Short mmCIF file of C-alpha atoms in Angstrom, two decimals:
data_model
loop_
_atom_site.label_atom_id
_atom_site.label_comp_id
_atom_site.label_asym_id
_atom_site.label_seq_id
_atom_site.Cartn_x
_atom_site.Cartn_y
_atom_site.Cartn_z
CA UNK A 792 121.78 67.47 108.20
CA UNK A 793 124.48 64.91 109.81
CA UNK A 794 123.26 62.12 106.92
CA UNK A 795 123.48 64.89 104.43
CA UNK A 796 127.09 65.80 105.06
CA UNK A 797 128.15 62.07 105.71
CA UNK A 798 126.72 61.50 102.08
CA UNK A 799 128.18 64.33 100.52
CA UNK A 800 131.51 63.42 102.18
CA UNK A 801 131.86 59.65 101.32
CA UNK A 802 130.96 61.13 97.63
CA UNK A 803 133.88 63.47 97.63
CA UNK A 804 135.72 60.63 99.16
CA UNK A 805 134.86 58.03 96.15
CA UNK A 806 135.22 60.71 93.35
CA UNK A 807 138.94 61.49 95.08
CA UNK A 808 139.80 57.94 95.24
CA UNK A 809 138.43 56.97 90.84
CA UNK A 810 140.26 60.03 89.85
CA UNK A 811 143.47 58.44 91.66
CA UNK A 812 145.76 57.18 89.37
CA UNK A 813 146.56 53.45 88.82
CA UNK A 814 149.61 52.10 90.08
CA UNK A 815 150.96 49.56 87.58
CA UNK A 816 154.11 48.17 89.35
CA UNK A 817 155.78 49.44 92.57
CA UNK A 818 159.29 47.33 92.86
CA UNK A 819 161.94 48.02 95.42
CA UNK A 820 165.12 46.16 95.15
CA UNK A 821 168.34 45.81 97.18
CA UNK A 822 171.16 47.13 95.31
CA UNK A 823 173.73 44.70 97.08
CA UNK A 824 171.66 41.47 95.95
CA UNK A 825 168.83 42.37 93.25
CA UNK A 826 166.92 40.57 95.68
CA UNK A 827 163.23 41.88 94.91
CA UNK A 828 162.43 43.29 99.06
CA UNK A 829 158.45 45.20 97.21
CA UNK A 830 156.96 43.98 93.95
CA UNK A 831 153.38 45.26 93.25
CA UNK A 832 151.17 44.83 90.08
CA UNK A 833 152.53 44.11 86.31
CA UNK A 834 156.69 45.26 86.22
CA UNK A 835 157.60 43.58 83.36
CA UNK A 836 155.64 45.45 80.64
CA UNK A 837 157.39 47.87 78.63
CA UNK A 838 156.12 51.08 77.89
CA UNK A 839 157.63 54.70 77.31
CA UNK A 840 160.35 55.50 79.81
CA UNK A 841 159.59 59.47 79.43
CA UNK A 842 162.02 61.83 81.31
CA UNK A 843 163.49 59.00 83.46
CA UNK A 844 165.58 57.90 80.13
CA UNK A 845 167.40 61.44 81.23
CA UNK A 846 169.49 59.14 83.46
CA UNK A 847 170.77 56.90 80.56
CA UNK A 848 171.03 59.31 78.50
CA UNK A 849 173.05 61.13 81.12
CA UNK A 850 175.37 58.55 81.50
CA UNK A 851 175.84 58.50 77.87
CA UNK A 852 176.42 61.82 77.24
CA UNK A 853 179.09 61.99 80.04
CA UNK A 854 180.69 58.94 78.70
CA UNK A 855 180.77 60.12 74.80
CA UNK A 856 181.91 63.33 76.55
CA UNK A 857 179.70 65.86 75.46
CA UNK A 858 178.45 66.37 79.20
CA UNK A 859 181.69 67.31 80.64
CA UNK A 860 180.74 68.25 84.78
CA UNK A 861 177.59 69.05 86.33
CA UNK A 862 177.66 72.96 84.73
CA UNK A 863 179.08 71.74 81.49
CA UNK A 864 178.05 72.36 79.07
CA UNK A 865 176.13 75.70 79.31
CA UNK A 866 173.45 75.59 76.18
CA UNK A 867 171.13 77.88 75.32
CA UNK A 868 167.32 78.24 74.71
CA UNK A 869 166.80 78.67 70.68
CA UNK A 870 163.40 79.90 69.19
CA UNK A 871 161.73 76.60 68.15
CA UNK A 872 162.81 74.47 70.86
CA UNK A 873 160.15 72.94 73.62
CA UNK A 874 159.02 75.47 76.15
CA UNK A 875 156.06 73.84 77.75
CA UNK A 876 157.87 73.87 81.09
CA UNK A 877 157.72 77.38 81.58
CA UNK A 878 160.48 80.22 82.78
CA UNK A 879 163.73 76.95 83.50
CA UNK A 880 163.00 75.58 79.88
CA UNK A 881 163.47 78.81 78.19
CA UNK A 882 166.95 80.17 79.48
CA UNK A 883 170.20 78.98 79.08
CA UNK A 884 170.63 74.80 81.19
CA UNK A 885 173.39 72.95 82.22
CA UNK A 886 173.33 69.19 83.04
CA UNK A 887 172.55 69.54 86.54
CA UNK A 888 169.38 72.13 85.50
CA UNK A 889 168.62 69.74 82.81
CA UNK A 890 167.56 66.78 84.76
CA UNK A 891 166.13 69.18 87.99
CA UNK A 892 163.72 70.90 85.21
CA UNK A 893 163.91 68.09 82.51
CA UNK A 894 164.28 70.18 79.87
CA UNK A 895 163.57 68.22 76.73
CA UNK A 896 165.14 70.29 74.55
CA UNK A 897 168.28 69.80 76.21
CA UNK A 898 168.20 65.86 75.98
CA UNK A 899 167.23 66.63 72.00
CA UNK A 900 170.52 68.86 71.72
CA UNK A 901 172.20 65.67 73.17
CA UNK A 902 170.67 62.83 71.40
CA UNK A 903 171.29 64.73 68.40
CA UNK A 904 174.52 65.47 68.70
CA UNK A 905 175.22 61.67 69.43
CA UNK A 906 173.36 60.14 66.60
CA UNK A 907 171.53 56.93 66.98
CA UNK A 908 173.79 54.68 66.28
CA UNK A 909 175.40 55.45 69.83
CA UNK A 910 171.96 55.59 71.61
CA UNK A 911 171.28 52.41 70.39
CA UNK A 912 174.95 50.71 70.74
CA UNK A 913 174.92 52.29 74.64
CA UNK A 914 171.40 51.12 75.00
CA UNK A 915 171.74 47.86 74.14
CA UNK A 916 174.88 47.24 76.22
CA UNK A 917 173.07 48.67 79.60
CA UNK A 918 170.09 46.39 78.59
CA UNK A 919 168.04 49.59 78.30
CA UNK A 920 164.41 48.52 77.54
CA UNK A 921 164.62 47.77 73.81
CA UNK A 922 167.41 50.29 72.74
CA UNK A 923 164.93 51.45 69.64
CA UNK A 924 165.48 55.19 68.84
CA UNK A 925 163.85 54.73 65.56
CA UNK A 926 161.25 57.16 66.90
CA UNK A 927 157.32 57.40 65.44
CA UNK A 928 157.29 55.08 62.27
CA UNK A 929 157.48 57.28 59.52
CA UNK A 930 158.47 60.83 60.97
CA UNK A 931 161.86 60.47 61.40
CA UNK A 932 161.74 61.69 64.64
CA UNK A 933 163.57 59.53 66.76
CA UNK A 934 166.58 61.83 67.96
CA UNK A 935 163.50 64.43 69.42
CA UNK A 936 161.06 61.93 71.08
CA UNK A 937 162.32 58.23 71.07
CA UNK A 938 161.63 58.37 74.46
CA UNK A 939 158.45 60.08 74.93
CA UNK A 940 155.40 57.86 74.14
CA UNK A 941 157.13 56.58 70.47
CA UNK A 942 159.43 54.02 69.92
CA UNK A 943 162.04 53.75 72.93
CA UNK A 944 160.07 51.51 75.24
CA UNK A 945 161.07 50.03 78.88
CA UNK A 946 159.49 47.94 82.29
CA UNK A 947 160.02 48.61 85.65
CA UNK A 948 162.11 45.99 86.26
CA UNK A 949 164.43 46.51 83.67
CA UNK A 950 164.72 50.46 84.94
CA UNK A 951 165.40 49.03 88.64
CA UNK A 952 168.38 46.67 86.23
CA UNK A 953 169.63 49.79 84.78
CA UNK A 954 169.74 51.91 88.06
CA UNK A 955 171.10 49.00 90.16
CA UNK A 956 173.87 48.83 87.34
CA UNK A 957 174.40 52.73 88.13
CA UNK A 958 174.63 52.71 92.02
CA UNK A 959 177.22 49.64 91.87
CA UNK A 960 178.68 51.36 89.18
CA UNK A 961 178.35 48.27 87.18
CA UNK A 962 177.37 49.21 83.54
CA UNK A 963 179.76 49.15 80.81
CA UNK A 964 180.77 52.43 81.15
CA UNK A 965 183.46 54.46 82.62
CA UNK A 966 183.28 55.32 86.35
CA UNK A 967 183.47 58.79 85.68
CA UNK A 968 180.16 58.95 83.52
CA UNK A 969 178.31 56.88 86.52
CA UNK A 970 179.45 59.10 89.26
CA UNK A 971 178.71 61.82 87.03
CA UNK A 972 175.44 60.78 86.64
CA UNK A 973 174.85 60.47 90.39
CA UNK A 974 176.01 63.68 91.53
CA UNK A 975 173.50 65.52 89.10
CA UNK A 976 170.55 63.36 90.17
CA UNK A 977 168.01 65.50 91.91
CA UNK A 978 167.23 64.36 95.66
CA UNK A 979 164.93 64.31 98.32
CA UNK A 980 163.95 62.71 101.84
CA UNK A 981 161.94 60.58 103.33
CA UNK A 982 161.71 58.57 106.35
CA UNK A 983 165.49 59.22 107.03
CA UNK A 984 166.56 57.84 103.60
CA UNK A 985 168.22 60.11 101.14
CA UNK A 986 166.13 59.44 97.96
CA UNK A 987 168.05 60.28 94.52
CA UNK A 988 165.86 59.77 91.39
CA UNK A 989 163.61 61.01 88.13
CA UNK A 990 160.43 61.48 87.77
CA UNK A 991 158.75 61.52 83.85
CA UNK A 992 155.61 61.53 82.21
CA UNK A 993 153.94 61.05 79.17
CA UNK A 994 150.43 60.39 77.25
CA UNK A 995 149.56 57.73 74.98
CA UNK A 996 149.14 59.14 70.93
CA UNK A 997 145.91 58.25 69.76
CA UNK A 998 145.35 57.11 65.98
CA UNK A 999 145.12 60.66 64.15
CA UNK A 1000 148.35 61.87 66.41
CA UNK A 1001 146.33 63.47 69.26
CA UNK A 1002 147.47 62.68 72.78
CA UNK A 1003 145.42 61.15 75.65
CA UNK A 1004 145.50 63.66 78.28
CA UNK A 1005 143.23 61.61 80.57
CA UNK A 1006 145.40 58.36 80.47
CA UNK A 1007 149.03 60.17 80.93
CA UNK A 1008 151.93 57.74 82.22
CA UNK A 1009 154.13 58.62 85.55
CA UNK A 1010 157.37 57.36 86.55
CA UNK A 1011 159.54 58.05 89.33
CA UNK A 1012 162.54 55.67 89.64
CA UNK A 1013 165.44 56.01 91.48
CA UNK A 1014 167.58 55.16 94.76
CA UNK A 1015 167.56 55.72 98.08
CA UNK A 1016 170.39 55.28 100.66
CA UNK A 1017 170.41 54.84 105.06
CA UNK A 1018 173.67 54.17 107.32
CA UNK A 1019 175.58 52.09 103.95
CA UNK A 1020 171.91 50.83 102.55
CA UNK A 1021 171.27 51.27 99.13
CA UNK A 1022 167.86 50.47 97.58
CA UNK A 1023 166.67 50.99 94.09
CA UNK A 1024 162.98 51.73 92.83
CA UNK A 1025 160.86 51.86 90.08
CA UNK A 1026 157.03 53.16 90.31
CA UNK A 1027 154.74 53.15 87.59
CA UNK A 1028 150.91 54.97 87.36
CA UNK A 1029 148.67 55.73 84.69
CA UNK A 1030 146.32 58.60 85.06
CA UNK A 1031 142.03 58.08 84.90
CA UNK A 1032 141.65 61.91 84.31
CA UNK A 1033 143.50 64.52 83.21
CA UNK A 1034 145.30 66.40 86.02
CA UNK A 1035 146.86 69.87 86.49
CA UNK A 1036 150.26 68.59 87.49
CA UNK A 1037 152.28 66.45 85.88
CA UNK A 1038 151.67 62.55 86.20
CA UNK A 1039 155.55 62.40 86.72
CA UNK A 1040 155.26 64.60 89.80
CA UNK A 1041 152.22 62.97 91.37
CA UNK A 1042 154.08 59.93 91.21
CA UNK A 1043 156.91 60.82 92.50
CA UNK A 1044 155.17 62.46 95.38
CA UNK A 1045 152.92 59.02 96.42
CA UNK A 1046 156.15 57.06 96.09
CA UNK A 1047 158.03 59.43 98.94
CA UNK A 1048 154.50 59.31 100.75
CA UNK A 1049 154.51 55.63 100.75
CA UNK A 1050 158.46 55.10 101.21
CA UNK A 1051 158.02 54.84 104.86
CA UNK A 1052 156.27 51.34 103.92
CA UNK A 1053 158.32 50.51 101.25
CA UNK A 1054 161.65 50.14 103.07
CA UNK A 1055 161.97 47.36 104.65
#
């Protein structure tokens, strides 16, 4: 009976640990320096920055000046828009509800409302990935989903650029849109630190247009800051099954796990 339930429980334990996602790059960097203090696996690939392009696009908006303060403006929920994320995407959001929910239909009112020629000028001047909002080729639809799995693409490293640019207030931007930004960035703890950041996911498009639900991406990059210390992160999975939950959030949740270890 013992060897059956030792079996059965290193079998649960190796069917846990394949459906696990992959981490692609972990990289911790000190804000001060952009001295590298963790670098793990491949962060210099680009792929689709999902929700965590909420933060550029944040700073953006805030600069252009249609984000105006952390309850401005007040939009609301119009039949047709995205509602996959239940009960907060289908009410009326304000910037600081946008990027706690990541509504996507709020960063579509935005992007639209900008055009792409100033996603693309703003992009390139924050070296934002590869500042292409052209969107799936063909479809037009680069003002609703640039960012998510299509043309808008980014690595780790160059997110960790972009967010140490934020936390020194750095990019070409105004203060005002930085500490804008900041102050609407959703946060949590861990070992002590005070851990500011976004999480995003999305799934690969297969050939006839279908998504990979089995292979989704999850990001959760950020900053974190301990008596004057400021760090900035970038972690990168990719799911080997489909999950219930969100790769974004699973990600975000291993990097807080693991922060402890991470901080040097």
């Amino acid at each position: 009976m013992r060897k059956l339930l030792t079996a059965l429980l290193l079998t649960l334990a190796a069917a846990s640990a394949q459906a696990a996602p992959r981490t692609l790059c972990t990289l911790v960097i000190d804000a001060a320096t952009g001295a590298a203090l963790h670098e793990a696996g491949d962060c210099d690939t680009r792929t689709t920055p999902a929700s965590t392009f909420k933060l550029a696009l944040a700073v953006i908006g805030f600069e252009e000046g249609f984000l105006t303060g952390p309850h401005a403006p007040v939009l609301p929920f119009r039949p047709g828009d995205p509602d996959w994320g239940g009960a907060n995407w289908t009410r009326e959001t304000d910037p600081t509800d946008w990027l706690r929910y990541s509504v996507v239909w709020y960063s579509q009112r935005i992007s639209q409302a900008l055009g792409e020629p100033t996603l693309t000028r703003h992009a390139r001047a924050m070296g934002y990935g590869n500042a292409d909002f052209s969107g799936d080729p063909g479809f037009g639809n680069g003002l609703d989903r640039a960012w998510i799995a299509s043309s808008l693409q980014i690595s780790p490293r160059e997110q960790t650029a972009f967010l140490r640019g934020l936390v020194t207030a750095t990019l070409p931007v105004s203060p005002e849109a930085m500490e804008q930004t900041r102050a609407i960035t959703q946060s949590f703890e861990a070992g002590g630190w005070a851990i500011h950041g976004k999480t995003g996911g999305a799934y690969p498009r297969r050939a006839d247009r279908s998504f990979d639900y089995a292979a989704g991406w999850g990001w959760f990059v950020g900053w974190a800051d301990k008596e004057g210390r400021t760090l900035v992160f970038a972690r990168l999975t990719q799911a080997r099954e489909r999950t219930s939950r969100s790769p974004g959030l699973l990600t975000r949740d291993s990097l807080l796990a693991d922060w402890p270890m991470l901080a040097p």
